[in-house]
Amino acid sequence: SYLIFFFSSFQQRIEIHKLRQGDNLILGFSIGGGIDQDPTQNPFSEDKTDKGIYVTRVTEGGPAEVAGLQIGDKIMQVNGWDMTMVTHDQARKRLTKRNEEVVRLLVTRQSLQKAVQQSMMS
Amino acid sequence: MSTAMDTESTYSGYSHYSGHSKKAHRQGRDRHKSPRSKDGSRSEKSVTIQTPPAEPLLGNDASRAEEGQDDNWGETTTAITGTSEHSISQEDIARISKDLEDSVGLDCKRYLGLTVAAVLGLLVFLTPIAFILLPQILWRDDLEPCGTVCEGLFISVAFKLLILLIGTWALFFRQPKADIPRVFVFRALLLVLIFLFVFSYWLFYGVRILDTKDTNYQGIVQYAVSLVDALLFIHYLAIVLLELRQLQPMFAVKVVRSTDGESRYYSLGHLSIQRAALVVLENYYKDFTVYNPALLTASKSRAAKHMAGLKVYNVDGPGNNASGQSRAMIAAAARRRDSSHNELYYEEADHERRVKKRRARLVVAVEEAFTHIKRLQAEEQQKAPGEMMDPREAAQAIFPSMARALQKYLRTTRQQQYHSMESILQHLSFCITNNMTPKAFLERYLNPGPTLQYDKDRWFSKQWTLVSEEAVTSGLQDGVVFVLKCLDFSLVVNVKKIPFIKLSEEFIDPKSHKFVLRLQSETSV
């Protein structure tokens, strides 16, 4: 068998429609990480020097869970903006823009990586 | 008089205790009691508060191997045992004979050395004065007049001699604190050096000045001044050789007592083996806990049980190799299913518990006893003259309430031989006088202290022998081992060199201390 290497096959696109709660638009998950944070305390990253933005909690029944976001996902892009080299606050701001009702995330997931690797090996 | 504790005694050596502890106590004592016949002398006295006896409670020759015997100043009995008061054990005979034969020889040697040094010192001190005075006496009229220069030199000679005298007094005139087997090498060397030096000066003086009757008096006085200067330098050499050289620590010396393994480390400089032994012994008396033979009997009985268990029969006739036999015996002993470790463990745990219990009772009793005494201030002393007591009487008044607890505790920790009632009363009145708390009073009894703390009769260690494979006047080296033996135990001394230390420096700029915050925040969106 021959190896086919797809760059994008490790990643998944998720579209979240924000929910209006009073005056706020919420997405229904929590983020951790950032270039100004301590990467060694991130429980979800495989590489403990990875300073990317990770999903640390997903509220049940919220828009993120409905859209398919899972805990432990690493967010690579939000609406085309790169999220791999941002501070924690910048990431928060890009996710909570008041004039956007839909956010399109590009996430990568370890289980996804492993599944693709296994299928490539066999 | 503690009549509350008065009981009738029905058999020699033991007294009845209050009912609930009687059986357990008697069982405990019977277990400890040695099967040998009594070897020492005991005299038991009843307690009287007014005139406590002055000698130690167990009499002079109590055998140290006895346990489980009463010293009953805490309770009262009136029985006298049947053994004679004058029996002496074998060890005491050996000790007395050794004392007699050693005391004569060493004193002669010591005094000989001292007299030689004293005579030489006097001679040396008078020499410059003689150098100056002899021309004046012998050929005064021929001498050239020598005015202020000579007088100045006289003053300098006088003061230098005074300084030399004070320095010699400070350095050498000390009570010899020990008898050592061989002479001090450095001291002997210095004496020889001084003797040769002064002898050569006298020789020169006799030949060049006395014989020729030199008239240059200033030269003679300057010669005497040069002698005094050189003597001061020799004195400096003596300080460096005898005092300063061994101050810098070069060796770490480990001292282990052979009977119970107690060990200490000391730092020593360049010393000869005999001087190192002296230092070790001086520190032994204040650092090591006192040697207590009563604590060793447990391990001895265990060892006896090990050896008694096996018998070897020779069935093949004579001519067997003895080493093979003993090796077989050791192997058989190792394979035997022995439960003595179990016994040791439970015995030690039991003993610990008993000691702790008795210690708690003792502390409570003493604290309670101390609350009965209050110090009178000066104004109050006039108000109630009738009830005032001096410290001795106060001690005697509160002693009975703690006596029993203290006696039981001392007996459990096998220290009862080291403390007589008189010494306890003295200590108690001392503590009362100095406003000590009950804990300070008890500090002496709760833990065995260094040998110096106890009466000289109980030391077991007065005459020491230095056993060494190398000459005792040779210096300490790395790996030297020597043994200091006394009659009952020995101290094994192992010398190790302090390692050569390589120290390097590292400079840290105070401005280089910088820190960052390591955060991990979580934000919900």
XYZ file of C-alpha atoms in Angstrom:
647
model
C 0.000 0.000 0.000
C 1.137 3.477 -0.535
C 0.938 6.387 1.827
C -1.264 9.315 0.955
C -0.466 12.305 3.032
C -3.323 14.796 3.385
C -2.572 17.868 5.373
C -6.154 18.767 5.894
C -7.318 15.279 6.780
C -6.185 15.772 10.410
C -8.520 18.674 10.778
C -12.197 19.252 11.003
C -14.334 22.238 10.253
C -17.021 23.107 12.775
C -19.662 25.772 12.350
C -21.192 27.105 15.550
C -24.270 29.286 15.619
C -24.118 31.542 18.613
C -26.989 31.496 21.086
C -28.447 34.728 22.345
C -28.741 34.907 26.118
C -29.972 38.272 27.241
C -27.455 40.768 26.006
C -24.713 38.247 25.163
C -24.003 35.807 22.427
C -22.581 32.625 23.849
C -20.908 29.691 22.190
C -21.119 27.171 25.017
C -17.504 26.131 25.586
C -14.377 27.290 27.470
C -10.916 27.803 26.098
C -7.485 27.484 27.669
C -3.979 28.140 26.437
C -2.267 30.951 24.583
C 1.237 32.202 24.016
C 1.164 34.069 27.340
C 0.128 30.983 29.323
C 1.987 28.023 30.774
C 1.807 25.173 28.254
C 2.949 22.491 30.688
C -0.314 22.724 32.604
C -2.458 21.916 29.592
C -3.944 18.482 30.099
C -5.114 18.068 26.530
C -2.016 18.768 24.514
C 0.230 15.947 23.407
C 3.271 18.192 23.180
C 3.725 20.134 26.395
C 5.320 23.055 24.609
C 2.233 23.615 22.493
C 0.857 27.060 23.260
C -2.225 26.789 21.133
C -5.848 27.310 22.138
C -7.599 24.222 23.419
C -11.191 23.505 24.279
C -11.297 22.770 28.012
C -15.017 22.411 28.602
C -18.127 22.055 26.501
C -21.461 22.915 28.086
C -24.134 20.288 27.563
C -26.709 21.137 25.028
C -24.913 24.318 24.071
C -24.275 25.471 20.529
C -20.733 24.062 20.508
C -21.825 20.590 21.485
C -24.585 20.670 18.929
C -22.084 21.645 16.258
C -19.801 18.757 17.182
C -17.035 20.452 19.160
C -15.411 18.137 21.654
C -13.369 18.682 24.756
C -9.652 18.596 24.035
C -9.913 20.019 20.544
C -7.250 22.426 19.461
C -8.590 25.443 17.627
C -6.414 26.306 14.643
C -8.502 29.040 12.971
C -11.581 31.090 13.752
C -13.299 32.571 10.768
C -9.991 32.555 8.918
C -8.020 34.140 11.737
C -5.093 32.066 12.928
C -5.327 30.905 16.560
C -2.060 29.056 16.939
C -0.011 32.095 17.919
C -2.331 34.322 19.882
C -2.592 35.336 23.480
C -5.416 34.049 25.603
C -7.209 37.369 25.547
C -6.856 37.763 21.782
C -8.392 34.331 21.309
C -11.295 35.236 23.525
C -11.877 38.437 21.609
C -11.854 36.684 18.254
C -14.459 34.228 19.408
C -16.773 36.755 21.018
C -17.130 39.425 18.340
C -20.541 40.998 18.862
C -21.389 41.436 15.183
C -20.771 37.776 14.260
C -23.545 35.261 14.744
C -21.765 32.289 13.199
C -18.181 31.225 13.810
C -16.400 28.709 11.638
C -13.644 26.888 13.519
C -10.894 24.750 12.150
C -10.034 22.234 14.889
C -7.722 19.328 15.162
C -8.247 16.423 17.438
C -5.873 13.760 18.719
C -8.361 10.976 18.294
C -8.817 12.096 14.739
C -5.091 12.007 14.119
C -4.800 8.535 15.580
C -7.698 7.228 13.521
C -6.177 8.512 10.298
C -2.769 7.152 11.257
C -4.195 3.738 11.945
C -6.031 3.649 8.663
C -2.856 4.679 6.879
C -0.859 1.904 8.515
C -3.204 -0.868 7.607
C 8.218 9.988 107.275
C 6.027 8.459 104.700
C 3.953 6.295 106.962
C 1.376 5.958 104.288
C 3.837 3.802 102.411
C 4.903 1.834 105.442
C 4.400 -1.835 104.863
C 5.439 -4.887 106.737
C 8.170 -6.857 105.071
C 7.945 -10.578 105.090
C 10.918 -11.765 103.106
C 14.346 -10.415 102.569
C 15.001 -8.028 99.815
C 11.482 -7.393 98.668
C 8.594 -5.348 99.855
C 4.887 -5.575 99.296
C 3.388 -3.120 96.937
C -0.194 -2.068 96.726
C -2.407 -4.868 95.584
C -2.988 -4.369 91.881
C 0.616 -4.032 90.866
C 1.946 -6.741 93.106
C 1.660 -9.767 90.896
C 2.828 -8.162 87.712
C 5.700 -6.577 89.485
C 6.874 -9.734 91.109
C 6.663 -11.595 87.830
C 8.654 -8.889 86.146
C 11.321 -9.053 88.771
C 11.545 -12.798 88.789
C 12.145 -12.777 85.082
C 15.083 -10.461 85.520
C 16.567 -12.020 88.559
C 19.890 -13.628 87.871
C 20.223 -17.276 88.795
C 23.657 -16.805 90.366
C 24.026 -16.425 94.057
C 24.293 -12.938 95.389
C 27.711 -11.537 94.960
C 27.602 -8.083 96.458
C 26.653 -6.576 99.697
C 23.427 -4.773 100.302
C 22.247 -2.883 103.232
C 18.725 -1.631 103.209
C 17.617 1.259 105.251
C 14.285 2.660 106.160
C 13.475 6.161 105.075
C 13.967 8.965 107.513
C 13.482 12.479 106.326
C 15.547 14.300 108.893
C 18.846 12.563 108.420
C 19.211 10.854 105.130
C 22.238 8.568 104.825
C 25.239 9.954 103.023
C 26.541 6.909 101.231
C 25.121 5.456 98.059
C 22.184 3.241 98.643
C 23.603 -0.004 97.476
C 26.726 -0.004 99.578
C 30.255 0.006 98.269
C 30.642 -3.306 96.559
C 27.314 -4.077 95.056
C 27.838 -6.306 92.080
C 26.887 -4.612 88.897
C 25.263 -7.647 87.475
C 22.382 -7.620 89.930
C 19.012 -6.535 88.771
C 15.613 -6.596 90.249
C 16.885 -5.690 93.681
C 15.263 -2.949 95.621
C 16.769 0.291 96.534
C 14.027 1.175 98.809
C 14.263 4.686 99.851
C 10.923 5.006 98.165
C 9.208 2.408 100.214
C 10.126 1.269 103.629
C 11.371 -2.104 104.634
C 13.287 -3.247 107.603
C 14.762 -6.535 106.472
C 18.500 -7.079 106.265
C 19.790 -9.624 103.799
C 21.905 -12.512 104.851
C 25.044 -11.850 102.790
C 28.072 -10.307 104.359
C 28.850 -6.665 103.920
C 32.442 -7.162 102.953
C 32.435 -9.383 99.933
C 34.380 -8.084 96.987
C 33.898 -9.254 93.449
C 36.737 -10.501 91.266
C 36.836 -7.403 89.139
C 37.333 -5.169 92.098
C 40.383 -7.145 93.162
C 41.917 -6.763 89.748
C 41.183 -3.079 89.810
C 42.730 -2.448 93.200
C 45.912 -4.292 92.363
C 46.239 -2.419 89.117
C 45.829 0.893 90.879
C 48.534 0.071 93.351
C 51.174 -1.008 90.924
C 50.657 1.775 88.439
C 50.614 4.726 90.745
C 54.247 4.483 91.807
C 56.106 4.208 88.508
C 54.469 6.971 86.514
C 54.768 9.624 89.179
C 58.538 9.313 89.248
C 58.743 9.757 85.517
C 56.484 12.749 85.549
C 58.345 14.538 88.307
C 61.693 13.845 86.714
C 60.618 15.533 83.541
C 59.255 18.491 85.425
C 62.371 19.026 87.472
C 64.635 18.857 84.442
C 62.548 21.443 82.654
C 62.418 23.689 85.706
C 66.162 23.583 86.253
C 66.842 24.302 82.618
C 64.383 27.171 82.632
C 65.978 28.766 85.648
C 69.410 28.429 84.134
C 68.290 29.991 80.902
C 66.620 32.854 82.648
C 69.631 33.712 84.733
C 72.109 33.477 81.873
C 71.725 36.992 80.414
C 71.888 38.487 83.854
C 75.051 36.525 84.494
C 76.528 37.686 81.187
C 75.972 41.292 82.191
C 77.040 41.010 85.792
C 80.120 38.817 85.534
C 82.407 41.429 83.927
C 81.303 43.950 86.515
C 82.176 41.589 89.286
C 85.381 40.204 87.901
C 87.242 43.008 86.174
C 85.315 46.156 86.862
C 88.185 48.553 86.719
C 89.302 47.531 83.253
C 85.936 48.025 81.607
C 85.442 50.894 79.226
C 82.838 53.331 80.466
C 79.674 52.968 78.600
C 77.039 55.582 79.286
C 73.578 55.991 77.898
C 73.854 53.255 75.303
C 74.439 50.619 77.942
C 71.714 51.936 80.151
C 69.282 51.788 77.269
C 70.380 48.224 76.647
C 69.890 47.375 80.303
C 66.311 48.591 80.146
C 65.615 46.596 77.016
C 67.130 43.462 78.559
C 65.046 43.918 81.671
C 61.790 44.265 79.782
C 62.518 41.466 77.394
C 63.275 39.176 80.276
C 60.033 40.224 81.907
C 58.101 39.456 78.732
C 59.869 36.131 78.447
C 58.986 35.321 82.023
C 55.315 36.135 81.557
C 55.182 34.223 78.293
C 56.810 31.177 79.764
C 54.502 31.277 82.729
C 51.481 31.512 80.476
C 52.574 28.762 78.172
C 54.284 26.200 80.308
C 53.293 26.639 83.909
C 50.156 24.608 83.816
C 49.096 21.722 85.949
C 49.783 18.573 84.051
C 46.412 17.132 83.362
C 47.417 13.700 82.252
C 50.020 10.973 82.476
C 51.074 9.856 79.055
C 53.158 6.816 78.205
C 55.959 8.453 76.219
C 57.548 11.870 76.269
C 56.192 14.655 74.185
C 58.477 14.731 71.212
C 58.220 18.428 70.575
C 58.749 19.366 74.166
C 61.812 17.210 74.367
C 63.125 18.674 71.122
C 62.626 22.183 72.399
C 64.383 21.458 75.654
C 67.318 19.984 73.786
C 67.396 22.964 71.455
C 67.381 25.448 74.303
C 70.064 23.529 76.108
C 72.347 23.415 73.069
C 71.727 27.052 72.354
C 72.527 28.284 75.816
C 75.460 25.926 76.041
C 76.976 27.315 72.861
C 76.459 30.867 74.095
C 78.191 30.056 77.365
C 80.978 28.382 75.475
C 81.567 31.433 73.339
C 81.273 33.698 76.336
C 83.670 31.648 78.389
C 86.319 31.402 75.677
C 86.155 34.828 74.075
C 85.136 37.060 76.930
C 86.000 35.553 80.289
C 89.370 34.179 79.267
C 90.505 37.266 77.403
C 88.843 39.656 79.815
C 87.365 41.726 77.049
C 87.036 45.374 78.015
C 84.403 46.408 75.524
C 81.462 46.355 77.901
C 79.002 47.598 75.345
C 79.768 44.620 73.179
C 79.212 42.286 76.101
C 75.882 43.850 76.897
C 74.851 43.644 73.294
C 75.806 39.973 73.329
C 73.509 39.450 76.279
C 70.729 41.328 74.471
C 71.147 39.105 71.445
C 70.773 36.078 73.701
C 67.516 37.388 75.102
C 66.233 38.147 71.606
C 67.053 34.650 70.478
C 65.292 33.248 73.548
C 62.188 35.184 72.660
C 62.292 33.694 69.184
C 62.647 30.235 70.631
C 59.614 30.990 72.743
C 57.746 31.926 69.587
C 58.868 28.645 68.043
C 57.572 26.828 71.090
C 54.165 28.469 70.737
C 53.932 27.525 67.097
C 55.063 23.947 67.591
C 53.207 23.144 70.757
C 50.038 25.140 70.442
C 49.306 26.515 67.031
C 50.189 23.659 64.772
C 47.454 21.349 65.961
C 44.710 23.931 65.961
C 43.946 23.620 62.301
C 41.721 20.566 61.856
C 43.155 17.962 59.546
C 41.594 14.712 60.698
C 38.122 13.567 61.578
C 38.338 10.974 64.272
C 35.553 8.500 64.957
C 35.324 7.107 68.473
C 33.143 4.070 69.094
C 32.518 2.484 72.456
C 32.875 -1.249 72.210
C 30.057 -2.274 74.523
C 27.112 -0.428 73.113
C 28.263 1.154 69.903
C 27.851 4.747 70.932
C 29.969 6.856 68.613
C 31.123 10.406 68.140
C 33.240 12.327 65.685
C 35.905 14.822 66.637
C 38.122 17.149 64.637
C 41.819 17.073 65.345
C 44.880 18.698 63.888
C 48.381 17.353 63.550
C 48.837 15.481 66.769
C 50.783 12.506 67.923
C 48.737 9.421 68.681
C 49.124 9.830 72.409
C 48.003 13.429 72.366
C 45.076 12.523 70.161
C 44.193 9.848 72.704
C 44.268 12.499 75.409
C 41.923 14.746 73.492
C 39.578 11.854 72.840
C 39.502 10.929 76.511
C 38.893 14.476 77.629
C 35.936 14.639 75.317
C 34.773 11.171 76.298
C 33.965 12.276 79.802
C 31.684 14.998 78.678
C 30.154 13.667 75.464
C 29.469 9.979 75.932
C 26.676 8.785 78.137
C 27.845 7.012 81.203
C 28.759 3.361 80.864
C 25.988 1.336 82.413
C 26.702 -2.390 82.622
C 23.122 -3.065 83.648
C 21.995 -2.265 80.127
C 24.149 -4.937 78.540
C 22.765 -8.013 80.256
C 19.905 -8.460 77.805
C 22.182 -8.956 74.811
C 24.474 -11.196 76.840
C 21.625 -13.485 77.782
C 20.535 -13.669 74.159
C 24.045 -14.601 73.101
C 24.143 -17.288 75.778
C 20.928 -18.748 74.487
C 22.277 -18.933 70.956
C 25.319 -20.879 71.992
C 23.513 -23.162 74.378
C 21.171 -24.484 71.757
C 23.582 -26.668 69.813
C 25.779 -29.527 70.857
C 28.342 -31.155 68.616
C 29.100 -34.864 68.991
C 32.243 -36.372 67.576
C 31.275 -39.762 66.167
C 34.156 -40.347 63.813
C 36.907 -40.447 66.392
C 39.755 -38.041 66.987
C 41.554 -36.231 64.243
C 38.696 -34.251 62.766
C 39.404 -30.775 61.632
C 38.147 -28.303 64.177
C 37.404 -25.573 61.683
C 35.110 -27.748 59.668
C 33.274 -28.656 62.822
C 32.751 -25.061 63.889
C 31.646 -24.054 60.433
C 29.083 -26.809 60.453
C 27.899 -25.599 63.826
C 27.453 -22.056 62.597
C 25.574 -23.218 59.527
C 23.299 -25.362 61.652
C 22.641 -22.461 63.986
C 21.710 -20.246 61.050
C 19.285 -22.779 59.660
C 17.593 -23.422 62.943
C 14.185 -21.865 63.157
C 14.908 -19.372 65.843
C 12.273 -17.144 67.290
C 14.600 -14.975 69.313
C 14.048 -12.043 66.999
C 10.409 -12.186 67.941
C 11.256 -12.168 71.589
C 13.554 -9.213 71.146
C 10.924 -7.226 69.324
C 8.191 -7.790 71.842
C 10.491 -7.340 74.768
C 11.715 -4.035 73.464
C 8.227 -2.815 72.682
C 7.081 -3.845 76.117
C 10.000 -2.125 77.751
C 9.354 1.063 75.812
C 5.783 1.104 76.915
C 6.691 0.511 80.527
C 9.306 3.251 80.472
C 6.903 5.714 78.957
C 4.228 4.916 81.471
C 6.523 5.317 84.400
C 7.937 8.471 82.961
C 4.469 9.965 82.677
C 3.723 9.080 86.284
C 7.020 10.561 87.361
C 6.502 13.825 85.536
C 3.056 14.237 87.024
C 4.255 13.426 90.517
C 7.117 15.894 90.315
C 4.974 18.645 88.898
C 2.505 18.135 91.668
C 5.245 18.160 94.261
C 6.661 21.403 92.974
C 3.316 23.145 93.255
C 3.474 22.775 97.007
C 6.417 25.108 97.306
C 6.306 28.822 96.903
C 9.197 31.209 97.185
C 8.753 33.903 99.803
C 9.517 37.440 98.772
C 11.505 39.680 101.082
C 8.472 41.509 102.518
C 6.608 38.322 103.123
C 9.510 36.857 105.010
C 8.881 39.062 108.015
C 5.216 38.243 108.153
C 5.386 34.490 108.624
C 8.651 33.613 110.306
C 7.448 30.367 111.765
C 6.806 28.514 108.561
C 9.906 29.458 106.645
C 12.180 26.694 105.436
C 15.535 26.817 103.780
C 15.982 24.960 100.479
C 17.205 21.762 102.102
C 14.184 21.497 104.344
C 11.842 22.362 101.512
C 13.401 19.617 99.437
C 12.993 17.139 102.242
C 9.396 18.158 102.652
C 8.339 17.533 99.073
C 10.612 14.611 98.364
C 8.407 11.776 99.705
C 5.588 12.504 97.305
C 7.783 11.958 94.270
C 10.218 9.449 95.707
C 8.358 6.318 94.753
C 7.668 7.373 91.198
C 11.285 8.401 90.757
C 12.590 5.174 92.176
C 10.391 3.105 89.919
C 11.453 5.057 86.894
C 15.130 4.737 87.724
C 14.741 1.045 88.280
C 12.998 0.566 84.941
C 15.736 2.408 83.085
C 18.382 0.632 85.178
C 19.874 3.841 86.461
C 19.168 3.271 90.127
C 22.817 2.725 90.966
C 23.841 6.134 89.790
C 21.603 8.161 92.050
C 21.554 7.909 95.796
C 18.884 9.479 97.913
C 21.308 12.039 99.214
C 22.320 13.099 95.735
C 18.675 13.397 94.726
C 17.876 15.544 97.733
C 20.854 17.742 97.002
C 19.802 18.138 93.427
C 16.276 18.937 94.480
C 17.342 21.646 96.888
C 19.674 23.014 94.205
C 16.775 23.212 91.763
C 14.503 24.821 94.298
C 17.134 27.422 95.111
C 17.614 28.315 91.473
C 13.941 28.511 90.589
C 14.017 25.589 88.239
C 10.890 24.018 86.860
C 10.025 20.358 87.423
C 11.219 19.558 83.939
C 14.616 21.091 84.683
C 14.830 19.005 87.837
C 13.967 15.869 85.937
C 16.374 16.466 83.092
C 19.064 14.704 85.035
C 17.067 11.562 85.576
C 15.123 11.165 82.387
C 18.163 10.749 80.172
C 21.491 9.207 81.072
C 24.018 11.968 81.092
C 27.749 12.131 80.438
C 30.155 10.467 82.784
C 31.207 13.710 84.439
C 27.776 14.176 85.854
C 28.025 11.232 88.190
C 29.920 10.335 91.256
C 33.482 9.170 90.613
C 32.797 5.796 92.179
C 30.423 4.964 89.387
C 32.616 5.851 86.496
C 34.095 2.421 85.673
C 36.714 4.224 83.656
C 39.626 5.866 85.393
C 42.658 3.960 84.258
C 43.216 3.865 80.511
C 45.610 1.938 78.316
C 46.524 2.990 74.816
C 46.798 0.051 72.460
C 48.299 0.904 69.127
C 50.097 -0.888 66.339
C 52.190 2.154 65.554
C 54.450 4.099 67.871
C 52.420 6.336 70.091
C 54.626 9.321 69.424
C 54.144 9.122 65.671
C 51.661 11.506 64.143
C 48.131 10.791 63.070
C 47.695 9.493 59.553
C 44.696 8.553 57.513
C 43.571 5.065 58.457
C 45.300 4.801 61.810
C 43.342 2.797 64.351
C 44.085 2.687 68.024
C 42.168 1.454 71.032
C 41.786 3.019 74.445
C 41.137 0.263 76.898
C 39.889 0.391 80.387
C 38.866 -2.537 82.523
C 35.277 -2.852 81.438
C 35.137 -1.545 77.929
C 37.239 0.030 75.235
C 37.022 2.920 72.821
C 38.012 2.160 69.266
C 39.342 5.227 67.490
C 39.489 5.415 63.723
C 41.271 8.306 62.057
C 40.166 9.680 58.708
C 41.666 12.545 56.862
C 39.446 15.499 56.078
C 39.226 15.556 52.296
C 40.882 18.185 50.229
C 38.158 20.660 49.404
C 38.075 22.341 46.043
C 36.085 25.506 46.323
C 35.307 27.623 43.307
C 33.389 30.839 43.087
C 30.403 31.885 41.056
C 29.275 35.429 40.786
C 25.564 36.210 40.526
C 24.578 39.700 39.487
C 21.788 40.834 41.814
C 20.003 42.271 38.791
C 19.813 38.859 37.181
C 17.039 37.666 39.439
C 14.021 37.873 37.141
C 10.727 35.984 37.215
C 7.696 35.380 34.997
C 4.185 34.435 35.862
C 3.066 31.022 34.727
C -0.642 31.179 34.230
C -3.273 28.827 33.055
C -6.529 30.614 32.752
C -9.721 29.283 31.396
C -12.324 31.536 29.814
C -15.766 30.559 28.806
C -17.089 31.969 25.578
